[in-house]
Amino acid sequence: MSGILALFIGVLAVYGPKFYKENKYTYFGELNERGTEDTRTGVEIAMARDFEPVDWVIGRGINGKYWCPNIDLNDTSGYRVMIETDYLNIILKGGVIYLGLILIMAIPAAFKAFFFSNNLLSKAAGIWIVLWILSLYPLNVFNTDLNHMLLWVCVGIGFSKDLRNMSDETIKESFSG
């Protein structure tokens, strides 16, 4: 297995730079250009300009919008219904109150799961919650998907004293049938 890995790294080291130079102005050029372009600052500033103090507190609801013209190519209204910086997206929909309620539940659950548990499942749940919270800035993680559901399962694990007090062996036996 390590021989295959060494062969792959060797081929990549020899032919990778040549492949990059040949495709620099096609695919890789687009990647380099998009990778260094700041696409967030403009929409964050537009949202801050459009928001009133009450919007920051309670948000603008599920279909909340903010004025941000000339960002989306096919948009004719100038309004956007989401922002890619996820903590701001949560504020757009439900305000600082909504973000605060999520954090009030998630942070103690992560703390309990990581520091007051006897098993790796609980510790992993605590780590997952912390990673989810840290991902609120660079990623768009607040969707109704498996990641979102897993967050709330981890919060449940963090608050469940019975699960946190189980041993690793008991959890293994529970999952093995």
C-alpha positions as a Markdown table, in Angstrom:
| # | Residue | x | y | z |
|---|---|---|---|---|
| 1 | Met | 0.0 | 0.0 | 0.0 |
| 2 | Ser | 2.8 | 2.4 | 0.9 |
| 3 | Gly | 4.5 | 1.6 | -2.5 |
| 4 | Ile | 1.3 | 2.7 | -4.4 |
| 5 | Leu | 1.2 | 5.9 | -2.4 |
| 6 | Ala | 4.9 | 6.6 | -3.1 |
| 7 | Leu | 4.3 | 5.9 | -6.8 |
| 8 | Phe | 1.3 | 8.3 | -6.9 |
| 9 | Ile | 3.3 | 11.0 | -5.1 |
| 10 | Gly | 6.2 | 10.5 | -7.6 |
| 11 | Val | 4.0 | 10.8 | -10.6 |
| 12 | Leu | 2.2 | 13.8 | -9.2 |
| 13 | Ala | 5.6 | 15.5 | -8.5 |
| 14 | Val | 6.9 | 14.9 | -12.0 |
| 15 | Tyr | 3.7 | 15.6 | -14.1 |
| 16 | Gly | 1.8 | 17.9 | -11.8 |
| 17 | Pro | 3.7 | 21.1 | -12.6 |
| 18 | Lys | 3.5 | 20.4 | -16.3 |
| 19 | Phe | -0.2 | 19.8 | -16.1 |
| 20 | Tyr | -0.7 | 23.0 | -14.2 |
| 21 | Lys | 1.3 | 25.1 | -16.6 |
| 22 | Glu | -0.7 | 23.7 | -19.6 |
| 23 | Asn | -4.1 | 24.4 | -18.0 |
| 24 | Lys | -3.2 | 27.6 | -16.1 |
| 25 | Tyr | -5.4 | 29.8 | -18.2 |
| 26 | Thr | -8.4 | 27.5 | -18.3 |
| 27 | Tyr | -9.6 | 25.6 | -15.2 |
| 28 | Phe | -6.8 | 26.5 | -12.8 |
| 29 | Gly | -6.9 | 30.2 | -13.8 |
| 30 | Glu | -10.5 | 30.4 | -12.8 |
| 31 | Leu | -9.8 | 28.6 | -9.5 |
| 32 | Asn | -7.0 | 30.9 | -8.7 |
| 33 | Glu | -9.0 | 34.0 | -9.6 |
| 34 | Arg | -12.1 | 32.9 | -7.6 |
| 35 | Gly | -9.9 | 31.7 | -4.7 |
| 36 | Thr | -8.4 | 35.1 | -4.1 |
| 37 | Glu | -11.5 | 37.2 | -4.8 |
| 38 | Asp | -13.3 | 38.6 | -1.8 |
| 39 | Thr | -16.9 | 37.9 | -2.3 |
| 40 | Arg | -18.2 | 38.3 | 1.3 |
| 41 | Thr | -17.3 | 41.8 | 2.3 |
| 42 | Gly | -19.7 | 43.5 | -0.2 |
| 43 | Val | -22.7 | 41.5 | 0.9 |
| 44 | Glu | -21.9 | 41.8 | 4.6 |
| 45 | Ile | -21.7 | 45.6 | 4.2 |
| 46 | Ala | -24.9 | 45.7 | 2.2 |
| 47 | Met | -26.7 | 43.7 | 4.9 |
| 48 | Ala | -25.4 | 46.0 | 7.7 |
| 49 | Arg | -26.5 | 49.1 | 5.8 |
| 50 | Asp | -30.0 | 47.7 | 5.1 |
| 51 | Phe | -30.6 | 46.5 | 8.7 |
| 52 | Glu | -32.3 | 48.7 | 11.3 |
| 53 | Pro | -31.7 | 48.0 | 15.1 |
| 54 | Val | -35.0 | 46.0 | 15.4 |
| 55 | Asp | -33.8 | 43.8 | 12.4 |
| 56 | Trp | -30.6 | 42.9 | 14.3 |
| 57 | Val | -32.7 | 41.9 | 17.4 |
| 58 | Ile | -35.5 | 39.9 | 15.8 |
| 59 | Gly | -34.5 | 39.4 | 12.2 |
| 60 | Arg | -36.7 | 39.5 | 9.1 |
| 61 | Gly | -38.3 | 36.1 | 9.3 |
| 62 | Ile | -38.1 | 33.0 | 7.2 |
| 63 | Asn | -38.3 | 34.8 | 3.9 |
| 64 | Gly | -36.3 | 37.8 | 5.1 |
| 65 | Lys | -34.4 | 39.8 | 2.5 |
| 66 | Tyr | -31.9 | 42.6 | 2.5 |
| 67 | Trp | -31.0 | 45.1 | -0.2 |
| 68 | Cys | -27.8 | 44.0 | -2.1 |
| 69 | Pro | -27.9 | 45.0 | -5.7 |
| 70 | Asn | -25.5 | 43.9 | -8.5 |
| 71 | Ile | -24.3 | 40.8 | -6.7 |
| 72 | Asp | -26.4 | 38.0 | -8.3 |
| 73 | Leu | -26.1 | 38.0 | -12.1 |
| 74 | Asn | -29.7 | 37.0 | -12.9 |
| 75 | Asp | -31.4 | 39.0 | -10.1 |
| 76 | Thr | -33.6 | 41.9 | -11.1 |
| 77 | Ser | -35.0 | 42.9 | -7.7 |
| 78 | Gly | -31.7 | 43.7 | -5.9 |
| 79 | Tyr | -32.8 | 41.8 | -2.8 |
| 80 | Arg | -31.2 | 38.7 | -1.5 |
| 81 | Val | -32.8 | 36.1 | 0.8 |
| 82 | Met | -29.6 | 34.6 | 2.2 |
| 83 | Ile | -26.0 | 35.6 | 3.0 |
| 84 | Glu | -23.1 | 33.1 | 2.8 |
| 85 | Thr | -21.7 | 34.0 | 6.2 |
| 86 | Asp | -23.9 | 31.7 | 8.2 |
| 87 | Tyr | -24.1 | 33.5 | 11.6 |
| 88 | Leu | -25.3 | 36.5 | 9.6 |
| 89 | Asn | -27.8 | 34.3 | 7.8 |
| 90 | Ile | -29.2 | 33.2 | 11.2 |
| 91 | Ile | -29.5 | 36.8 | 12.2 |
| 92 | Leu | -31.2 | 37.7 | 8.9 |
| 93 | Lys | -33.9 | 35.0 | 9.6 |
| 94 | Gly | -34.3 | 35.3 | 13.4 |
| 95 | Gly | -32.1 | 38.0 | 14.8 |
| 96 | Val | -29.5 | 38.0 | 17.5 |
| 97 | Ile | -32.2 | 36.4 | 19.7 |
| 98 | Tyr | -32.4 | 33.3 | 17.5 |
| 99 | Leu | -28.6 | 33.0 | 17.3 |
| 100 | Gly | -28.4 | 33.5 | 21.1 |
| 101 | Leu | -30.9 | 30.7 | 21.7 |
| 102 | Ile | -29.0 | 28.3 | 19.5 |
| 103 | Leu | -25.7 | 29.1 | 21.3 |
| 104 | Ile | -27.4 | 29.0 | 24.8 |
| 105 | Met | -28.3 | 25.4 | 24.0 |
| 106 | Ala | -25.3 | 24.3 | 22.1 |
| 107 | Ile | -22.4 | 25.7 | 24.2 |
| 108 | Pro | -23.4 | 24.1 | 27.5 |
| 109 | Ala | -24.2 | 20.8 | 25.7 |
| 110 | Ala | -20.7 | 20.8 | 24.2 |
| 111 | Phe | -19.1 | 21.6 | 27.5 |
| 112 | Lys | -21.0 | 18.8 | 29.3 |
| 113 | Ala | -20.4 | 16.3 | 26.5 |
| 114 | Phe | -16.7 | 16.9 | 26.4 |
| 115 | Phe | -15.7 | 17.5 | 30.0 |
| 116 | Phe | -18.4 | 15.5 | 32.0 |
| 117 | Ser | -18.6 | 12.3 | 30.1 |
| 118 | Asn | -17.2 | 8.8 | 30.4 |
| 119 | Asn | -17.2 | 7.8 | 26.7 |
| 120 | Leu | -15.8 | 8.7 | 23.4 |
| 121 | Leu | -19.3 | 9.1 | 21.8 |
| 122 | Ser | -20.1 | 12.0 | 24.1 |
| 123 | Lys | -16.7 | 13.6 | 23.6 |
| 124 | Ala | -17.1 | 13.3 | 19.9 |
| 125 | Ala | -20.5 | 15.0 | 20.2 |
| 126 | Gly | -19.0 | 17.8 | 22.1 |
| 127 | Ile | -16.3 | 18.3 | 19.5 |
| 128 | Trp | -18.9 | 18.2 | 16.7 |
| 129 | Ile | -20.9 | 21.0 | 18.4 |
| 130 | Val | -17.8 | 23.1 | 18.8 |
| 131 | Leu | -16.8 | 22.6 | 15.1 |
| 132 | Trp | -20.4 | 23.4 | 14.0 |
| 133 | Ile | -20.3 | 26.7 | 16.0 |
| 134 | Leu | -16.8 | 27.6 | 14.6 |
| 135 | Ser | -18.1 | 26.8 | 11.1 |
| 136 | Leu | -20.8 | 29.5 | 11.4 |
| 137 | Tyr | -18.4 | 32.1 | 10.1 |
| 138 | Pro | -16.8 | 30.6 | 7.0 |
| 139 | Leu | -19.4 | 28.1 | 5.9 |
| 140 | Asn | -23.1 | 27.9 | 5.2 |
| 141 | Val | -24.0 | 25.1 | 7.7 |
| 142 | Phe | -27.3 | 26.3 | 9.0 |
| 143 | Asn | -29.5 | 24.2 | 6.6 |
| 144 | Thr | -32.1 | 21.6 | 7.3 |
| 145 | Asp | -29.9 | 18.6 | 6.3 |
| 146 | Leu | -28.0 | 15.7 | 7.9 |
| 147 | Asn | -25.4 | 18.1 | 9.4 |
| 148 | His | -28.1 | 20.2 | 11.1 |
| 149 | Met | -29.9 | 17.1 | 12.4 |
| 150 | Leu | -26.6 | 15.7 | 13.7 |
| 151 | Leu | -25.9 | 18.9 | 15.6 |
| 152 | Trp | -29.2 | 18.5 | 17.5 |
| 153 | Val | -28.5 | 14.8 | 18.2 |
| 154 | Cys | -25.1 | 15.9 | 19.6 |
| 155 | Val | -26.8 | 18.5 | 21.7 |
| 156 | Gly | -29.2 | 15.8 | 23.0 |
| 157 | Ile | -26.2 | 13.6 | 23.8 |
| 158 | Gly | -24.5 | 16.5 | 25.7 |
| 159 | Phe | -27.6 | 17.1 | 27.9 |
| 160 | Ser | -28.3 | 13.4 | 28.5 |
| 161 | Lys | -26.6 | 12.4 | 31.7 |
| 162 | Asp | -27.4 | 8.7 | 31.1 |
| 163 | Leu | -25.6 | 8.7 | 27.8 |
| 164 | Arg | -22.6 | 10.7 | 29.1 |
| 165 | Asn | -22.2 | 8.3 | 32.0 |
| 166 | Met | -22.2 | 5.1 | 29.9 |
| 167 | Ser | -18.9 | 3.3 | 29.4 |
| 168 | Asp | -17.4 | 2.8 | 25.9 |
| 169 | Glu | -18.1 | -1.0 | 26.3 |
| 170 | Thr | -21.8 | -0.5 | 27.0 |
| 171 | Ile | -22.1 | 1.8 | 24.0 |
| 172 | Lys | -20.3 | -0.8 | 21.8 |
| 173 | Glu | -22.6 | -3.5 | 23.0 |
| 174 | Ser | -25.7 | -1.3 | 22.3 |
| 175 | Phe | -24.6 | -0.8 | 18.7 |
| 176 | Ser | -23.6 | -4.4 | 18.1 |
| 177 | Gly | -27.1 | -5.7 | 18.7 |
